[in-house]
Coordinates of C-alpha atoms in Angstrom, one line a residue:
Chain A
M1 CA -6.2 19.4 -11.4
A2 CA -5.1 20.4 -14.9
N3 CA -4.4 16.9 -15.8
Q4 CA -7.9 15.7 -15.2
S5 CA -8.4 14.7 -18.9
R6 CA -5.5 12.2 -18.7
F7 CA -7.3 10.5 -15.9
T8 CA -9.4 7.4 -16.7
P9 CA -11.4 6.1 -13.8
G10 CA -10.9 2.4 -13.1
I11 CA -7.7 2.1 -15.0
L12 CA -4.3 2.4 -13.3
K13 CA -1.8 4.3 -15.4
K14 CA 1.6 2.7 -15.4
A15 CA 3.6 5.0 -13.1
R16 CA 7.1 6.1 -13.5
W17 CA 8.6 3.8 -11.0
H18 CA 7.1 0.7 -12.4
I19 CA 10.1 -1.3 -13.5
Q20 CA 10.5 -2.1 -17.2
D21 CA 9.5 -5.6 -18.3
N22 CA 13.1 -6.3 -19.3
Q23 CA 14.2 -5.6 -15.8
V24 CA 12.0 -8.3 -14.3
T25 CA 13.6 -11.6 -13.6
P26 CA 12.3 -14.0 -16.3
E27 CA 10.1 -16.7 -14.8
S28 CA 12.4 -19.5 -16.0
V29 CA 15.4 -17.9 -14.2
F30 CA 13.3 -17.4 -11.2
K31 CA 12.1 -21.0 -11.1
A32 CA 15.6 -22.2 -11.7
R33 CA 16.7 -20.2 -8.7
R34 CA 14.0 -21.8 -6.7
H35 CA 15.2 -25.2 -7.8
I36 CA 18.8 -24.5 -6.7
V37 CA 17.5 -23.3 -3.4
K38 CA 15.5 -26.5 -3.0
A39 CA 18.4 -28.6 -4.0
M40 CA 20.5 -27.0 -1.4
G41 CA 17.9 -28.1 1.1
L42 CA 17.1 -24.5 2.0
G43 CA 13.6 -24.6 0.6
A44 CA 11.9 -25.4 3.9
I45 CA 13.7 -22.6 5.5
G46 CA 13.1 -20.2 2.6
A47 CA 9.4 -21.0 2.7
S48 CA 9.1 -19.9 6.3
V49 CA 10.9 -16.6 5.6
P50 CA 8.3 -13.8 5.4
G51 CA 10.6 -11.0 4.3
Y52 CA 12.3 -10.2 1.1
V53 CA 15.8 -10.3 -0.1
Q54 CA 18.2 -7.6 0.7
A55 CA 18.6 -6.6 -3.0
G56 CA 22.0 -6.8 -4.4
L57 CA 23.5 -8.6 -1.4
F58 CA 22.5 -12.2 -1.9
D59 CA 19.6 -12.7 -4.2
L60 CA 18.8 -16.2 -2.9
F61 CA 15.1 -16.0 -2.1
G62 CA 14.4 -13.2 -4.6
E63 CA 10.7 -12.7 -4.4
Q64 CA 8.0 -10.4 -3.1
P65 CA 7.2 -10.5 0.6
K66 CA 4.8 -13.3 1.3
T67 CA 2.1 -11.2 2.7
S68 CA -1.3 -12.6 3.3
F69 CA -2.8 -9.1 3.3
I70 CA -4.2 -8.2 -0.1
T71 CA -3.6 -4.7 -1.3
T72 CA -5.5 -3.5 -4.3
P73 CA -4.7 -1.0 -7.1
L74 CA -6.1 2.5 -6.6
T75 CA -7.3 5.0 -9.1
F76 CA -5.5 8.3 -8.7
E77 CA -3.9 11.3 -10.4
A78 CA -0.2 11.9 -10.1
N79 CA 0.7 15.2 -8.5
G80 CA 4.0 16.0 -10.0
R81 CA 4.8 19.0 -7.8
F82 CA 6.7 17.1 -5.2
G83 CA 9.8 14.8 -5.2
K84 CA 10.3 14.8 -8.9
D85 CA 14.1 14.2 -8.7
E86 CA 14.1 11.8 -5.7
V87 CA 15.1 8.2 -6.0
L88 CA 12.2 6.1 -4.6
T89 CA 12.8 3.7 -1.8
P90 CA 11.9 0.2 -3.1
V91 CA 8.4 -0.9 -2.1
D92 CA 9.9 -3.9 -0.3
K93 CA 11.8 -1.7 2.1
V94 CA 8.9 0.6 2.6
T95 CA 6.8 -2.3 3.7
T96 CA 9.3 -4.2 5.8
H97 CA 11.0 -1.4 7.7
N98 CA 8.3 0.1 9.9
N99 CA 7.8 1.7 13.2
F100 CA 4.3 0.7 14.3
Y101 CA 4.7 -0.4 17.9
E102 CA 1.1 -1.7 18.0
F103 CA 2.6 -4.7 16.1
G104 CA 6.0 -4.8 17.9
T105 CA 9.0 -2.6 18.4
S106 CA 11.4 -4.2 16.0
K107 CA 11.4 -2.8 12.4
Q108 CA 10.4 -6.1 10.9
D109 CA 7.7 -6.8 13.5
P110 CA 4.9 -4.9 11.9
S111 CA 5.2 -6.7 8.5
D112 CA 5.5 -10.0 10.4
N113 CA 2.5 -9.4 12.8
A114 CA 0.1 -7.2 10.9
Q115 CA -0.9 -9.3 7.9
Q116 CA -4.1 -10.5 9.5
F117 CA -5.2 -7.1 10.6
K118 CA -8.8 -6.4 9.5
V119 CA -9.3 -3.1 7.7
D120 CA -12.8 -3.7 6.2
P121 CA -15.2 -2.8 7.7
W122 CA -13.6 0.3 9.1
Q123 CA -15.0 3.5 10.5
L124 CA -13.3 6.8 10.7
R125 CA -15.2 9.3 12.9
I126 CA -14.7 13.1 12.4
E127 CA -16.1 15.1 15.3
G128 CA -15.4 17.9 17.8
E129 CA -15.5 21.5 16.8
V130 CA -17.0 20.9 13.4
E131 CA -20.3 21.8 11.8
R132 CA -21.2 18.5 10.3
P133 CA -19.6 15.6 12.2
M134 CA -19.4 12.5 10.1
T135 CA -18.4 8.9 10.0
L136 CA -16.5 7.5 7.0
D137 CA -16.9 3.8 6.1
Y138 CA -14.2 1.8 4.5
Q139 CA -15.5 2.5 1.0
D140 CA -15.6 6.2 1.7
L141 CA -11.9 6.4 2.4
T142 CA -11.0 5.9 -1.2
K143 CA -14.2 7.1 -2.9
L144 CA -15.2 10.3 -1.2
F145 CA -12.4 12.4 -2.5
P146 CA -10.3 12.3 -5.7
L147 CA -7.0 10.5 -4.9
E148 CA -3.7 11.9 -5.9
E149 CA -0.2 10.5 -5.7
R150 CA 2.6 12.5 -4.1
I151 CA 6.2 11.6 -3.7
Y152 CA 7.3 12.7 -0.2
R153 CA 10.5 12.3 1.8
L154 CA 9.9 10.6 5.1
R155 CA 12.3 11.5 7.9
C156 CA 12.4 9.3 11.0
V157 CA 13.6 10.8 14.3
E158 CA 16.0 7.9 14.4
A159 CA 17.9 9.6 11.6
W160 CA 16.9 7.3 8.7
S161 CA 14.8 8.4 5.8
M162 CA 12.9 7.1 2.7
V163 CA 11.2 8.5 -0.3
I164 CA 7.7 7.2 -0.7
P165 CA 5.0 7.6 -3.3
W166 CA 1.8 8.0 -1.2
V167 CA -1.7 8.0 -2.6
G168 CA -4.3 10.0 -0.7
F169 CA -6.2 13.2 -0.4
P170 CA -5.4 16.4 1.4
L171 CA -6.7 16.5 5.0
A172 CA -7.9 20.1 4.2
A173 CA -10.5 18.6 1.9
L174 CA -11.9 16.5 4.7
L175 CA -11.9 19.4 7.1
K176 CA -13.6 21.6 4.7
K177 CA -16.3 18.9 4.2
V178 CA -17.1 18.7 7.9
G179 CA -16.7 22.5 8.4
V180 CA -14.4 23.5 11.2
T181 CA -16.0 26.0 13.6
S182 CA -14.3 29.2 14.9
K183 CA -13.3 27.3 18.0
G184 CA -11.3 24.7 16.1
K185 CA -7.7 25.4 16.8
Y186 CA -6.1 21.9 16.9
V187 CA -6.8 18.5 15.3
A188 CA -6.4 15.4 17.4
F189 CA -5.9 11.9 15.8
E190 CA -6.3 8.5 17.3
T191 CA -5.2 5.1 16.1
A192 CA -7.4 2.0 16.3
F193 CA -7.4 0.3 19.7
E194 CA -7.7 -3.4 18.9
P195 CA -5.6 -5.4 21.5
E196 CA -6.9 -8.7 20.0
Q197 CA -5.4 -7.7 16.6
M198 CA -2.6 -5.5 17.7
P199 CA -0.3 -7.5 20.0
G200 CA 1.7 -4.4 21.1
Q201 CA -1.4 -3.0 22.7
K202 CA -1.9 -6.2 24.7
S203 CA 1.6 -6.7 25.9
R204 CA 3.8 -3.9 27.4
L205 CA 6.9 -5.9 26.3
M206 CA 5.9 -5.8 22.7
G207 CA 4.3 -2.4 22.7
G208 CA 7.3 -0.4 23.9
G209 CA 5.5 1.0 27.0
I210 CA 3.3 3.4 25.0
H211 CA 0.0 4.3 26.5
Y212 CA -2.5 3.1 23.8
P213 CA -4.4 4.1 21.8
Y214 CA -1.7 6.1 20.0
V215 CA -2.7 9.7 19.7
E216 CA -1.2 12.6 17.7
G217 CA -2.1 16.2 16.9
L218 CA -1.6 19.2 14.7
T219 CA -2.5 22.8 14.8
I220 CA -5.4 23.7 12.5
A221 CA -3.0 25.6 10.3
E222 CA -0.8 22.6 9.9
A223 CA -3.8 20.4 9.3
M224 CA -5.0 22.7 6.6
N225 CA -1.6 23.0 4.9
E226 CA -1.6 21.7 1.4
L227 CA 1.2 19.2 2.2
T228 CA -0.8 17.4 4.9
L229 CA -2.1 14.2 3.3
M230 CA -4.5 11.5 4.4
S231 CA -2.9 8.6 2.8
V232 CA -4.8 5.4 1.7
G233 CA -2.1 3.9 -0.4
L234 CA 1.5 3.7 -1.5
Y235 CA 3.1 2.6 -4.7
G236 CA -0.3 2.8 -6.4
K237 CA -2.0 0.3 -4.2
T238 CA -3.9 0.4 -0.9
L239 CA -1.8 0.6 2.2
P240 CA -0.6 -2.6 3.8
P241 CA -1.4 -2.7 7.5
Q242 CA 2.2 -2.3 8.6
N243 CA 2.1 1.1 6.8
G244 CA -1.1 2.2 8.5
A245 CA -4.0 0.7 6.6
P246 CA -6.6 1.6 5.8
I247 CA -5.9 5.3 6.3
R248 CA -3.1 7.2 7.9
L249 CA -1.7 10.7 8.1
V250 CA 1.4 11.9 6.2
V251 CA 3.0 15.2 7.4
P252 CA 6.3 15.2 5.5
W253 CA 8.0 18.2 7.2
K254 CA 7.7 16.5 10.6
Y255 CA 9.4 13.4 12.0
G256 CA 7.7 10.2 11.1
F257 CA 6.1 9.5 14.4
K258 CA 3.7 12.5 13.8
S259 CA 2.2 10.6 10.8
I260 CA -0.2 8.5 12.8
K261 CA -1.4 5.2 11.3
S262 CA -4.7 3.3 11.1
I263 CA -6.8 6.3 12.2
V264 CA -10.3 5.8 13.6
R265 CA -10.9 9.2 15.1
I266 CA -10.2 12.8 14.1
R267 CA -11.3 15.4 16.6
V268 CA -11.1 19.1 16.1
M269 CA -10.4 20.8 19.4
D270 CA -10.0 24.2 21.0
K271 CA -7.0 23.0 23.0
Q272 CA -3.7 21.4 22.1
P273 CA -4.3 17.6 22.3
P274 CA -1.9 15.2 24.0
T275 CA 0.5 13.3 21.7
S276 CA 1.8 9.8 22.5
W277 CA 5.6 10.3 22.3
N278 CA 5.3 13.6 24.0
Q279 CA 3.5 11.9 26.9
L280 CA 6.2 9.2 27.1
A281 CA 9.3 11.5 27.0
P282 CA 8.4 15.2 26.8
H283 CA 12.0 16.3 26.8
E284 CA 12.7 14.2 23.8
Y285 CA 9.6 14.6 21.7
G286 CA 7.8 17.9 21.4
F287 CA 4.3 18.6 20.1
Y288 CA 5.6 20.1 16.8
A289 CA 8.4 17.6 15.9
N290 CA 9.4 19.6 12.9
V291 CA 12.5 18.2 11.1
N292 CA 15.3 20.4 12.3
P293 CA 18.9 19.6 11.7
A294 CA 19.9 22.3 14.3
V295 CA 18.0 20.6 17.2
D296 CA 19.5 17.2 18.1
H297 CA 17.5 14.5 19.8
P298 CA 19.3 13.4 23.0
R299 CA 20.2 10.1 21.3
W300 CA 20.4 11.0 17.6
S301 CA 22.1 13.8 15.8
Q302 CA 19.6 15.3 13.5
A303 CA 22.2 17.0 11.3
S304 CA 22.3 14.2 8.8
E305 CA 20.3 11.1 7.9
R306 CA 20.8 7.7 6.3
R307 CA 18.7 7.6 3.2
I308 CA 17.4 4.1 2.5
G309 CA 17.3 3.7 -1.2
E310 CA 17.9 1.0 -3.7
G311 CA 20.4 -1.7 -3.2
G312 CA 22.0 -3.6 -0.3
L313 CA 23.2 -2.8 3.1
F314 CA 26.1 -0.6 2.2
S315 CA 24.3 1.3 -0.6
A316 CA 22.5 3.6 1.7
K317 CA 23.7 7.2 1.7
R318 CA 24.3 9.7 4.5
I319 CA 22.9 13.1 3.5
D320 CA 22.5 16.4 5.2
T321 CA 19.1 16.9 6.8
Q322 CA 17.2 20.0 5.6
P323 CA 15.1 22.2 7.8
F324 CA 11.4 21.2 7.6
N325 CA 12.8 18.1 5.7
G326 CA 13.2 20.4 2.7
Y327 CA 9.6 21.6 2.7
G328 CA 10.3 25.0 4.1
E329 CA 8.9 26.9 1.2
F330 CA 5.5 25.4 2.0
V331 CA 5.5 25.4 5.8
A332 CA 8.1 27.8 7.2
S333 CA 5.5 30.6 7.4
L334 CA 3.5 28.5 9.8
Y335 CA 6.2 29.0 12.5
E336 CA 7.1 32.6 11.9
G337 CA 8.1 34.2 15.2
M338 CA 8.3 30.9 17.0
D339 CA 11.5 29.7 18.7
L340 CA 11.9 26.3 17.2
R341 CA 14.3 25.2 19.9
Q342 CA 11.6 25.8 22.4
F343 CA 8.8 24.5 20.3
Y344 CA 10.6 21.4 19.0
Chain B
M1 CA 40.8 -22.1 46.6
F2 CA 37.7 -24.2 46.3
N3 CA 36.8 -27.8 45.9
I4 CA 37.3 -29.1 42.4
T5 CA 37.0 -32.8 43.2
A6 CA 33.3 -33.1 42.5
L7 CA 33.6 -33.8 38.7
R8 CA 36.9 -34.5 37.1
V9 CA 37.3 -33.6 33.4
T10 CA 40.1 -34.8 31.3
P11 CA 41.9 -32.4 29.0
K12 CA 40.3 -34.1 26.0
Q13 CA 36.8 -33.6 27.5
L14 CA 37.6 -30.0 28.3
L15 CA 38.4 -29.5 24.6
W16 CA 34.9 -30.8 23.7
V17 CA 33.3 -28.5 26.3
K18 CA 35.2 -25.6 24.7
L19 CA 34.1 -26.7 21.2
V20 CA 30.5 -26.6 22.4
F21 CA 31.0 -23.1 23.9
H22 CA 32.5 -22.0 20.5
L23 CA 29.4 -23.3 18.8
I24 CA 27.1 -21.5 21.2
G25 CA 29.1 -18.3 20.4
L26 CA 29.2 -18.7 16.7
I27 CA 25.7 -20.0 15.9
P28 CA 23.9 -16.7 16.7
I29 CA 26.3 -15.0 14.3
A30 CA 25.5 -17.5 11.6
W31 CA 21.8 -17.1 12.4
L32 CA 22.2 -13.3 12.1
V33 CA 23.8 -13.6 8.7
F34 CA 21.1 -16.0 7.5
T35 CA 18.2 -13.8 8.8
V36 CA 19.7 -10.7 7.1
L37 CA 20.5 -12.4 3.8
S38 CA 17.1 -14.0 3.7
G39 CA 15.2 -10.8 4.4
R40 CA 13.9 -12.1 7.8
A41 CA 15.4 -9.1 9.5
G42 CA 13.4 -6.7 7.4
G43 CA 14.0 -4.3 4.5
D44 CA 16.6 -2.3 6.3
P45 CA 18.2 -4.6 8.9
V46 CA 20.8 -2.1 10.1
Q47 CA 19.1 -1.5 13.5
H48 CA 18.4 -5.2 13.9
I49 CA 22.1 -6.0 13.3
I50 CA 23.3 -3.4 15.8
H51 CA 20.8 -4.5 18.4
F52 CA 21.4 -8.2 17.9
T53 CA 25.2 -7.9 18.2
G54 CA 24.9 -5.6 21.2
I55 CA 22.6 -8.1 23.0
G56 CA 25.1 -10.8 22.0
A57 CA 27.9 -9.0 23.8
L58 CA 25.7 -8.5 26.9
N59 CA 24.8 -12.2 26.9
A60 CA 28.4 -13.3 26.5
L61 CA 29.4 -10.9 29.4
A62 CA 26.7 -12.4 31.6
A63 CA 27.9 -15.9 30.7
T64 CA 31.5 -14.9 31.6
L65 CA 30.4 -13.6 34.9
L66 CA 28.3 -16.6 35.6
I67 CA 31.2 -19.0 35.2
S68 CA 32.8 -18.5 38.6
P69 CA 29.6 -18.7 40.6
L70 CA 28.7 -21.8 38.8
A71 CA 32.1 -23.3 39.2
K72 CA 32.1 -22.6 42.9
G73 CA 28.5 -23.4 43.5
L74 CA 28.5 -26.7 41.7
K75 CA 32.2 -27.4 42.4
L76 CA 33.2 -27.6 38.8
G77 CA 36.7 -26.3 38.9
W78 CA 37.4 -27.1 35.3
L79 CA 34.7 -24.7 34.2
M80 CA 37.0 -21.8 35.1
Q81 CA 39.2 -22.8 32.2
T82 CA 36.5 -21.8 29.8
R83 CA 36.2 -18.2 31.1
R84 CA 38.7 -16.7 28.8
L85 CA 37.1 -18.2 25.8
V86 CA 33.7 -16.9 26.7
G87 CA 35.2 -13.5 27.6
L88 CA 36.7 -13.2 24.2
Y89 CA 33.2 -13.6 22.7
V90 CA 32.2 -10.5 24.6
F91 CA 35.0 -8.7 22.7
A92 CA 34.0 -10.3 19.4
Y93 CA 30.3 -9.3 19.7
A94 CA 31.1 -5.9 21.0
T95 CA 33.5 -5.4 18.0
L96 CA 30.8 -6.5 15.6
H97 CA 28.3 -4.1 17.4
I98 CA 30.6 -1.1 16.9
V99 CA 31.6 -2.0 13.4
A100 CA 28.0 -2.4 12.4
F101 CA 27.2 1.0 14.0
F102 CA 30.1 2.7 12.2
S103 CA 29.7 1.0 8.8
L104 CA 26.0 0.4 8.4
D105 CA 24.5 3.3 10.3
L106 CA 27.0 6.0 10.1
L107 CA 28.4 4.8 6.7
F108 CA 32.0 5.3 7.7
A109 CA 31.5 9.0 8.6
W110 CA 34.5 9.3 11.0
E111 CA 33.7 12.8 12.1
L112 CA 30.2 11.9 13.0
F113 CA 31.4 8.8 14.8
F114 CA 33.7 10.8 17.1
S115 CA 31.2 13.6 17.6
E116 CA 28.5 11.1 18.5
V117 CA 30.7 9.3 21.0
A118 CA 31.5 12.6 22.6
K119 CA 28.0 14.0 22.5
R120 CA 25.7 11.1 23.4
P121 CA 26.2 9.9 27.0
Y122 CA 24.9 6.4 26.2
I123 CA 27.4 6.0 23.4
L124 CA 30.2 7.4 25.6
V125 CA 29.3 4.8 28.3
G126 CA 29.3 2.1 25.7
A127 CA 32.6 3.3 24.3
L128 CA 34.3 3.2 27.7
A129 CA 33.1 -0.3 28.3
Y130 CA 34.5 -1.3 24.9
V131 CA 37.9 0.3 25.7
I132 CA 38.1 -1.9 28.8
V133 CA 36.9 -5.0 27.0
T134 CA 39.6 -4.4 24.4
A135 CA 42.3 -4.0 27.0
L136 CA 41.2 -7.3 28.6
A137 CA 41.1 -9.1 25.2
L138 CA 44.6 -7.8 24.3
T139 CA 46.0 -9.0 27.6
S140 CA 44.3 -12.3 27.6
F141 CA 47.4 -14.3 26.6
K142 CA 48.8 -16.6 29.2
A143 CA 52.3 -15.3 28.6
L144 CA 51.2 -11.7 29.3
M145 CA 49.3 -12.9 32.3
R146 CA 52.5 -14.3 33.8
K147 CA 54.5 -11.3 32.8
M148 CA 52.0 -8.8 34.3
G149 CA 51.6 -10.7 37.6
R150 CA 49.4 -9.0 40.1
R151 CA 48.7 -6.0 37.7
W152 CA 47.0 -8.5 35.4
Q153 CA 44.4 -9.3 38.0
T154 CA 43.9 -5.6 38.8
L155 CA 43.3 -4.9 35.1
H156 CA 41.0 -7.8 34.7
N157 CA 38.9 -6.7 37.6
G158 CA 37.9 -4.1 35.0
V159 CA 35.3 -6.6 33.8
Y160 CA 33.2 -5.5 36.8
I161 CA 33.2 -1.9 35.6
V162 CA 32.1 -3.3 32.2
A163 CA 29.3 -5.2 33.9
I164 CA 28.0 -1.9 35.3
L165 CA 28.5 0.2 32.2
A166 CA 27.2 -2.1 29.5
P167 CA 23.6 -2.6 30.9
I168 CA 23.4 1.2 31.5
H169 CA 24.4 1.7 27.9
F170 CA 21.6 -0.6 26.8
Y171 CA 19.0 1.1 29.1
W172 CA 20.0 4.5 27.8
S173 CA 20.0 3.6 24.2
V174 CA 16.4 2.4 23.8
K175 CA 13.5 4.6 22.9
S176 CA 10.8 3.3 25.2
E177 CA 11.3 -0.4 25.7
I178 CA 12.4 -0.5 29.3
I179 CA 11.6 -4.1 30.4
E180 CA 14.4 -5.9 28.5
P181 CA 17.2 -3.5 29.6
S182 CA 15.8 -3.6 33.2
L183 CA 16.1 -7.3 33.2
Y184 CA 19.8 -7.0 32.2
I185 CA 20.4 -4.4 34.9
L186 CA 18.9 -6.7 37.4
G187 CA 20.8 -9.8 36.2
F188 CA 24.2 -8.0 36.2
S189 CA 23.4 -6.5 39.6
L190 CA 22.9 -10.1 41.0
L191 CA 26.1 -11.3 39.3
L192 CA 28.0 -8.4 40.9
A193 CA 26.3 -8.7 44.2
W194 CA 27.4 -12.3 44.5
R195 CA 31.0 -11.1 44.4
L196 CA 30.6 -8.6 47.2
P197 CA 33.0 -9.4 50.1
I198 CA 30.1 -9.6 52.6
W199 CA 28.5 -12.5 50.6
Q200 CA 31.8 -14.2 50.0
K201 CA 32.6 -14.2 53.7
K202 CA 29.3 -15.6 54.7
R203 CA 29.6 -18.2 52.1
S204 CA 33.1 -19.3 53.1
S205 CA 32.2 -19.5 56.8
R206 CA 29.2 -21.6 55.9
I207 CA 31.4 -23.9 53.8
A208 CA 33.9 -24.1 56.6
M209 CA 31.1 -24.9 59.1
A210 CA 29.7 -27.6 56.8
A211 CA 33.2 -29.0 56.3
E212 CA 33.6 -29.2 60.1
G213 CA 30.3 -30.8 60.4
K214 CA 31.3 -33.5 58.0
R215 CA 34.4 -34.3 60.0

């Protein structure tokens, strides 16, 4: 925290990725475009469109997603150690391309169906093999620990990837606060179970046949690793629900499904906890789920990935996947002596 | 073959029917283009496009296989003349499906494309189905049909193999959503079962009995 002096509480510093004013479409041009759209009789259709425009392809309804969920700016410190040279995935793509089966199995379902999700009040319970079990309220999530921003690569087992500036605090800070006992060997996480609010939990057809609530787990060493982040925001603002509001896990060297969203319970355990995708298809999804180009999923080669970046449909790039998603220097030691083909 | 007297359709009316079928085939593609361009399909619609065109091919295949039961059951002989048109939409959607996979997902990585086809059973099954569909589309001209004679029918019975492979490809390709693919497997099973000789025999004897009764 060497940069503490640059940090002014209550004021959001303009971050690197914030586009320059001269790159923003002038309001007059924007309105003229709306006028053209209306004149074409497309206004009514456009108004019902929740998503955003595939940038660079056809900038017809060029505007931010019409989300009714309000995200608010966060106060945080930029941690420049990670992802310095990465091109960020635009916020619109990060918030409209989500795997969050609680809100539907299609990529756009979560942004369509999660906007009414209530995140305040919220309670996150930390219990199990800890000395001081505690319950965090909504306010605590962003106030209890100093927040930092980290740019991490996100690699999905479906072989696409993004680069996302998360805001959050290390899970280790939380675990130190509650004091893990000597019996604590694993950490189990649980997503909220709210069938009234999460249609995927109500209907098997929408929820992809997962047994809800969604559960995930880490070893205590993985949980204490400095990379493991409890995220409360992205792109400088609080998380939208489709990205796991109000608080989610981010484990950047593992496939995306390990990074469980909308967490209500963290339980330190002496045994390895069950994990949702492993329960569903153990031969496809192991407990560890470390990004590994050498171990293919039965349906997706993991040797390369499609990086979702700026621009339109054909602007994505295919890049080689790195072991541990490129975070080997931080985490490879956790798996020394383990056969990663067996412990996939 | 079967009674086509129930409803007569003039060539001009048939043209209109075909036009409607073309619209039914084309509107979903227009809708897909609209949803993608307007952002309705999400920030990265690649998977959506691949899934949508794949389902489109399955639906067109189901429609193709539904034509002869409908034509026979409802005694609409003219309906048979729309079968090639509908069948070609199977080819069209399947082509879009594969082109989307190759261009949008794999980003024209040829090597990866071929290694994926060879390595992933679900892709291999889909690829086999597509080879057959392509063969059927290429031999769909009337002139070729006449030239090939009986071999044409033998080749075009390949559609039944496609009707087995395509829903398996779908079932195998999804992560955990098994209800939708199961419904397709069931639907195609019914469409194929209707064609089993045992059912055909029962039906024709019943029709014969009914015809005798009438006399």
